[in-house]
Tab-separated table of C-alpha atoms in Angstrom:
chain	number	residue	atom	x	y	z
J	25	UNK	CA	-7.868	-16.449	-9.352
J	26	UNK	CA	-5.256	-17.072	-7.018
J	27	UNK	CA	-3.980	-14.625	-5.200
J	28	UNK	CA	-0.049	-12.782	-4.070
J	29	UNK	CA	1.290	-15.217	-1.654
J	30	UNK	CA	3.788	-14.511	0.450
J	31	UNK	CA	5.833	-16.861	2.789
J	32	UNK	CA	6.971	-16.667	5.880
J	33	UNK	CA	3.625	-14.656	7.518
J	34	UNK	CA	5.887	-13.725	10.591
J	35	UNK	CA	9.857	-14.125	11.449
J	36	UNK	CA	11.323	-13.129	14.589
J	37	UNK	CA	14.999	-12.648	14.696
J	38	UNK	CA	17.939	-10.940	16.204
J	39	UNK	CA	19.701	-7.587	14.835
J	40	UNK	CA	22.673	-8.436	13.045
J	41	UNK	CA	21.289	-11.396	11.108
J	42	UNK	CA	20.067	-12.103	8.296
J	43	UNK	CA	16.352	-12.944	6.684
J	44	UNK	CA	14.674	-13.751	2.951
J	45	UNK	CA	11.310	-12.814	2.616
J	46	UNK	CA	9.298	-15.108	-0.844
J	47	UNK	CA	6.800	-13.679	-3.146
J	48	UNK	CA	4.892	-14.910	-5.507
J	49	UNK	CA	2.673	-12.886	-7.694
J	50	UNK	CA	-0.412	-13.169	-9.705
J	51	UNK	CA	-0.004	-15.745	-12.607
J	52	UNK	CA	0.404	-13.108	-15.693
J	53	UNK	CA	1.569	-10.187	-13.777
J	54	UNK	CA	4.738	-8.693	-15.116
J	55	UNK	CA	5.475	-5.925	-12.617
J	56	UNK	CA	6.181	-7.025	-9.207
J	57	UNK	CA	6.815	-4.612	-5.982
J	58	UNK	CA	7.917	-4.713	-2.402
J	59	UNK	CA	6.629	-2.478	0.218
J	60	UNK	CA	7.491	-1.870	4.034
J	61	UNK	CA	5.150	-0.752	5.962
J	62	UNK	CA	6.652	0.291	9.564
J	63	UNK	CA	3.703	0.331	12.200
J	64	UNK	CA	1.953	3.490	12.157
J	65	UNK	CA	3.060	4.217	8.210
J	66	UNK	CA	1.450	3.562	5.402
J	67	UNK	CA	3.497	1.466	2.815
J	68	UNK	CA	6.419	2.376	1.576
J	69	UNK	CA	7.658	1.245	-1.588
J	70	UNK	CA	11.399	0.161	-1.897
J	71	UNK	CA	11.516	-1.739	-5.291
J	72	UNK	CA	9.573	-2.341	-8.053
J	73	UNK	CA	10.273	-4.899	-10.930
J	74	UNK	CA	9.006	-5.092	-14.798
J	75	UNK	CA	9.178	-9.088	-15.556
J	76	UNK	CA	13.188	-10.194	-13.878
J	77	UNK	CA	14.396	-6.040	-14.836
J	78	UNK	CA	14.349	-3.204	-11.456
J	79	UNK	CA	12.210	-0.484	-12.665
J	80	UNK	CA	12.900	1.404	-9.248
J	81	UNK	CA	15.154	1.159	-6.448
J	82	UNK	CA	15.840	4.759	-5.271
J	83	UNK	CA	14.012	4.015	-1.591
J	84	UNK	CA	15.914	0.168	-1.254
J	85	UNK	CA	18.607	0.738	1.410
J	86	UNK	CA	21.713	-1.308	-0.693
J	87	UNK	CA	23.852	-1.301	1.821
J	88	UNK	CA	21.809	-4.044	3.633
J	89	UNK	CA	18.902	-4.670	1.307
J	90	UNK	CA	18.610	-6.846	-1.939
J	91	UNK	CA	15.862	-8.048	-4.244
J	92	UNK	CA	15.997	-10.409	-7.260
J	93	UNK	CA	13.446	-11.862	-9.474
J	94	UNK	CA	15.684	-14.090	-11.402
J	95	UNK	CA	13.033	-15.766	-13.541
J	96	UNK	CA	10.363	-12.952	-13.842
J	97	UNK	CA	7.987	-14.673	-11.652
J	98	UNK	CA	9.022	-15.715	-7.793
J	99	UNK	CA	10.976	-12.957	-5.875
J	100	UNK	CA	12.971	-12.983	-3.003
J	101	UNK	CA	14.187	-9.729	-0.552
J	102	UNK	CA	16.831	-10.038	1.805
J	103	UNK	CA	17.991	-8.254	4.392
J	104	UNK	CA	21.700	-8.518	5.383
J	105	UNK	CA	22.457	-7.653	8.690
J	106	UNK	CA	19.103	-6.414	9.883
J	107	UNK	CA	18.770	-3.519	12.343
J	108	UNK	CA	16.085	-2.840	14.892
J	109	UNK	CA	14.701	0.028	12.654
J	110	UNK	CA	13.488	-2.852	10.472
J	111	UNK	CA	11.036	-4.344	11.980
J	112	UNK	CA	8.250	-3.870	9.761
J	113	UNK	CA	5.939	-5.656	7.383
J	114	UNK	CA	7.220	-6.214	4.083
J	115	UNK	CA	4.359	-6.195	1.154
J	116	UNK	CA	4.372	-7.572	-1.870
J	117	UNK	CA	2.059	-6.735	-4.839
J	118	UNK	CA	1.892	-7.236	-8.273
J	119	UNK	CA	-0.005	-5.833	-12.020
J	120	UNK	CA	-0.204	-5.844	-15.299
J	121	UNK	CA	2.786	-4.752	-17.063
J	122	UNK	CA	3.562	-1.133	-16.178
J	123	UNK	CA	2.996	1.351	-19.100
J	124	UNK	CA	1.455	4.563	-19.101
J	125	UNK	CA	-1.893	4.058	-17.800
J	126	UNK	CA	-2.044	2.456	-14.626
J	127	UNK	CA	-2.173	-1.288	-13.804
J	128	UNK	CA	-3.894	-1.991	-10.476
J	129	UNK	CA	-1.342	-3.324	-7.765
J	130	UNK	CA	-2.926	-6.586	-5.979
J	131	UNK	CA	-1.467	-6.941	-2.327
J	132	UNK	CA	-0.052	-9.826	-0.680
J	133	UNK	CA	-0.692	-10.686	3.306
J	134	UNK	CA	2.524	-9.507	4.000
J	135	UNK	CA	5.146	-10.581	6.412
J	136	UNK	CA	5.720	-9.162	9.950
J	137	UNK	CA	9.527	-9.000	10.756
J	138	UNK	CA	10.044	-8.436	14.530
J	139	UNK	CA	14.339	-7.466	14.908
J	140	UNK	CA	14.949	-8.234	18.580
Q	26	UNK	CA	8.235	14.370	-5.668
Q	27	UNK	CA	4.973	13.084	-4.687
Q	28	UNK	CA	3.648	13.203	-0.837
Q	29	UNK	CA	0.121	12.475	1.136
Q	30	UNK	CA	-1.215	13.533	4.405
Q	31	UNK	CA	-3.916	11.703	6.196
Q	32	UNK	CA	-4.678	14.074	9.147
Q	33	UNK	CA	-6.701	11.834	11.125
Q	34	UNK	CA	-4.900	8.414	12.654
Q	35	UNK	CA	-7.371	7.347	14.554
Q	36	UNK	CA	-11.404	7.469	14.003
Q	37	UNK	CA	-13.876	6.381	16.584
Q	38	UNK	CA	-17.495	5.929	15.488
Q	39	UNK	CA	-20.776	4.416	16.217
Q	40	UNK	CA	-22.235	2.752	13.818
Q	41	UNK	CA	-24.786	4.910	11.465
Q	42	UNK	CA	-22.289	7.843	12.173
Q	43	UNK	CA	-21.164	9.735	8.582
Q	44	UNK	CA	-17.634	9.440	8.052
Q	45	UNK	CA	-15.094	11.793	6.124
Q	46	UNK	CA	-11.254	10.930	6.207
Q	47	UNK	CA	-9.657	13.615	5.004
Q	48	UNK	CA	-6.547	13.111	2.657
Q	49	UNK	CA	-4.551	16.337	0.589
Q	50	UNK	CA	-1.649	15.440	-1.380
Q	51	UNK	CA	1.245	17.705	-2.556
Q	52	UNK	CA	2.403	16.562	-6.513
Q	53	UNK	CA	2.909	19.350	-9.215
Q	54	UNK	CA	1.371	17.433	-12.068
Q	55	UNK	CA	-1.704	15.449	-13.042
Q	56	UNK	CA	-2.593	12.533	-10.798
Q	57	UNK	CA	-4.371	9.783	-9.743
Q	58	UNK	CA	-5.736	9.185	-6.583
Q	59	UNK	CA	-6.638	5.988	-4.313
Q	60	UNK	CA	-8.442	4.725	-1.571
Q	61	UNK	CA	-7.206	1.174	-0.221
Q	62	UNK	CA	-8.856	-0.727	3.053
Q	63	UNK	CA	-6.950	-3.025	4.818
Q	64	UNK	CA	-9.716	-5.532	7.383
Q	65	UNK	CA	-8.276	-6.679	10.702
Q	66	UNK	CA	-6.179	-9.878	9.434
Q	67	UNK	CA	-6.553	-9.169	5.328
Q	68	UNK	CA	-4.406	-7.559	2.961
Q	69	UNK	CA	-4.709	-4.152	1.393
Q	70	UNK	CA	-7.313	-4.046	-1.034
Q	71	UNK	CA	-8.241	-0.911	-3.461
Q	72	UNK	CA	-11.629	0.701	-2.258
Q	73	UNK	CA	-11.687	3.205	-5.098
Q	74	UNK	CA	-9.763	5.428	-7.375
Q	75	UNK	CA	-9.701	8.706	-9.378
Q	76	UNK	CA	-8.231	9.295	-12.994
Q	77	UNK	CA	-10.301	11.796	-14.768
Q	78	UNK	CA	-13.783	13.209	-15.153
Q	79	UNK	CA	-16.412	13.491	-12.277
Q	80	UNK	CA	-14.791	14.389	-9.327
Q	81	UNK	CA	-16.918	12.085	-7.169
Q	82	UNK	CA	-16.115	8.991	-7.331
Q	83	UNK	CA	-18.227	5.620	-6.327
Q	84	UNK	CA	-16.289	2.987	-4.812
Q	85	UNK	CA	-17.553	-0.524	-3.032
Q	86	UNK	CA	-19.563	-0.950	0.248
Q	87	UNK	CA	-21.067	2.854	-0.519
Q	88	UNK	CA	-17.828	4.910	0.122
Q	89	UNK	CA	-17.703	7.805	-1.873
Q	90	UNK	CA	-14.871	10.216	-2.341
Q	91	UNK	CA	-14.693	13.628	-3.652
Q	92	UNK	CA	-11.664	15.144	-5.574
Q	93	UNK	CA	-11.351	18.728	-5.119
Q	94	UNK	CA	-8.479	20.170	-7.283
Q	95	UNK	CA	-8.052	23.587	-6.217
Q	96	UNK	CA	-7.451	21.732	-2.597
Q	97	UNK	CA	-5.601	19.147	-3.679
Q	98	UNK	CA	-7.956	16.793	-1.744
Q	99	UNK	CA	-9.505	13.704	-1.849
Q	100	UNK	CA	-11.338	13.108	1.253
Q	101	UNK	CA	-13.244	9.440	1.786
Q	102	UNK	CA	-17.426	9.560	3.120
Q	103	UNK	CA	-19.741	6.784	3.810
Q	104	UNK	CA	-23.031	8.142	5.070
Q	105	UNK	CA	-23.551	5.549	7.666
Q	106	UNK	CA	-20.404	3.003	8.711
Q	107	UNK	CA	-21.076	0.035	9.850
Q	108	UNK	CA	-19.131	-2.342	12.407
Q	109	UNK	CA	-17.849	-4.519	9.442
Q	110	UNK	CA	-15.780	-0.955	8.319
Q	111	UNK	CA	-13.527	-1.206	10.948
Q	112	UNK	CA	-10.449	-1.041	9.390
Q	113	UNK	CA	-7.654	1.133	8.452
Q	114	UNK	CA	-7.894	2.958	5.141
Q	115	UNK	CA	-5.255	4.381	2.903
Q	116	UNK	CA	-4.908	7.551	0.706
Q	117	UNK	CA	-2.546	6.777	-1.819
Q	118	UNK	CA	-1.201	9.115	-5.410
Q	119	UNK	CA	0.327	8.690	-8.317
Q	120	UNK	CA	2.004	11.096	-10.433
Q	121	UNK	CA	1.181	10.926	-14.248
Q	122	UNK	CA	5.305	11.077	-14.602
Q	123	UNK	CA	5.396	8.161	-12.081
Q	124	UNK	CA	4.799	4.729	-14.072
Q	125	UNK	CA	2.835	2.307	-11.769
Q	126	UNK	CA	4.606	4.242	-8.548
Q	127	UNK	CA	1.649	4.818	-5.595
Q	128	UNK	CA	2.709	7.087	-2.452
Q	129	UNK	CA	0.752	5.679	0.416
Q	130	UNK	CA	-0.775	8.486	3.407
Q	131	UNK	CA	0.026	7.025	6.979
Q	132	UNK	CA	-3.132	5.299	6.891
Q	133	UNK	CA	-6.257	6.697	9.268
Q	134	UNK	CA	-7.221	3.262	11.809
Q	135	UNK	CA	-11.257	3.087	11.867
Q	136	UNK	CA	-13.211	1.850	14.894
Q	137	UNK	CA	-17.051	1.656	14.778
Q	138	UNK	CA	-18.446	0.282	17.611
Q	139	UNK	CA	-21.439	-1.645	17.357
């Protein structure tokens, strides 16, 4: 079984610009998340997605950050203008559905963004 | 809302020490509880988990970890790490209330030297 990929594995650029991190999760998986993980932290989770419908987004920063999963499988985050404060990797997972027992999340690599 | 505390960052062992990572978390409901591993150059994987009955719980590669309620604990043991555990390990909840939501610990970075 294949696993989360995740493209690029590493992406250096300068504050002020912009970047698009790719998932793409586990053939069947409905739910879908994205993670940063700032060295020293454990990850964070900043939104979550049930098939191409946000489940949560209360920890996604809006002003700069956005997320779509347009046809409930591949998923793209953006970040638009980055900051310093962002360099980070950014995880993707995904499960089963969501429902009320718990679906185990399956991690990606991850990508490291460095903000110069 | 939902928080965890790994007190320990950084572990140094040699191998055929016992290790304990402790982890306490801070939720007012029922919960579940996780250990995840993440290898020098692989992604996070799930070590074990807690949902309900026996506290102890059996995970892969003979980790072990205890829930302890009244302490809202769940600390991680292996009786004897060996090099191949270095690695950094994660506590990680979630709240009955919280759908498929996990609150990760700051992660505790494991070195065994050989």
């Amino acid at each position: 079984e294949a696993g989360v990929a995740q493209s690029p594995r590493y992406k250096i650029i300068e504050k002020r610009q912009s970047v698009a991190f790719w998932c793409n999760p586990i053939s069947g998986h409905a739910t879908l998340y994205w993670y940063q993980q700032i060295l020293g932290q454990g990850p964070k989770l900043l939104i979550q997605f049930q098939n191409n419908g946000v489940v949560d987004d209360s920890q996604l920063p809006k002003d700069r950050f956005s997320a779509e999963r347009l046809k409930g499988v591949d998923s793209t985050l953006k970040i638009q203008p980055a900051k310093l404060e962002d360099s980070a990797v950014y995880l993707c997972a995904s499960s089963l559905r969501t429902s009320s027992s718990y679906n185990e999340q399956f991690f990606g690599p991850g990508t490291r963004l460095t903000v110069l | 809302a939902q928080s965890v505390s790994q007190h320990n960052h950084h572990v140094i062992l040699s191998e055929a020490a016992s290790l304990e990572l402790g982890c306490n978390y801070s939720y007012g409901g029922t919960v579940n509880l996780f250990w995840y591993v993440q290898y020098p150059g692989q992604h996070l994987q799930l070590l074990l988990k807690y949902f309900s009955g026996d506290p102890l719980v059996k995970g892969i590669k003979g980790f072990e970890a205890e829930f302890i309620k009244s302490k809202f604990s769940f600390n991680l043991r292996k009786p004897s790490v060996q090099w191949s555990d270095t690695a950094e390990y994660f506590c990680a909840v979630r709240g009955n209330n919280a759908g498929n939501m996990l609150t990760f610990g700051g992660g505790t970075r494991l070195m065994v030297k050989p």
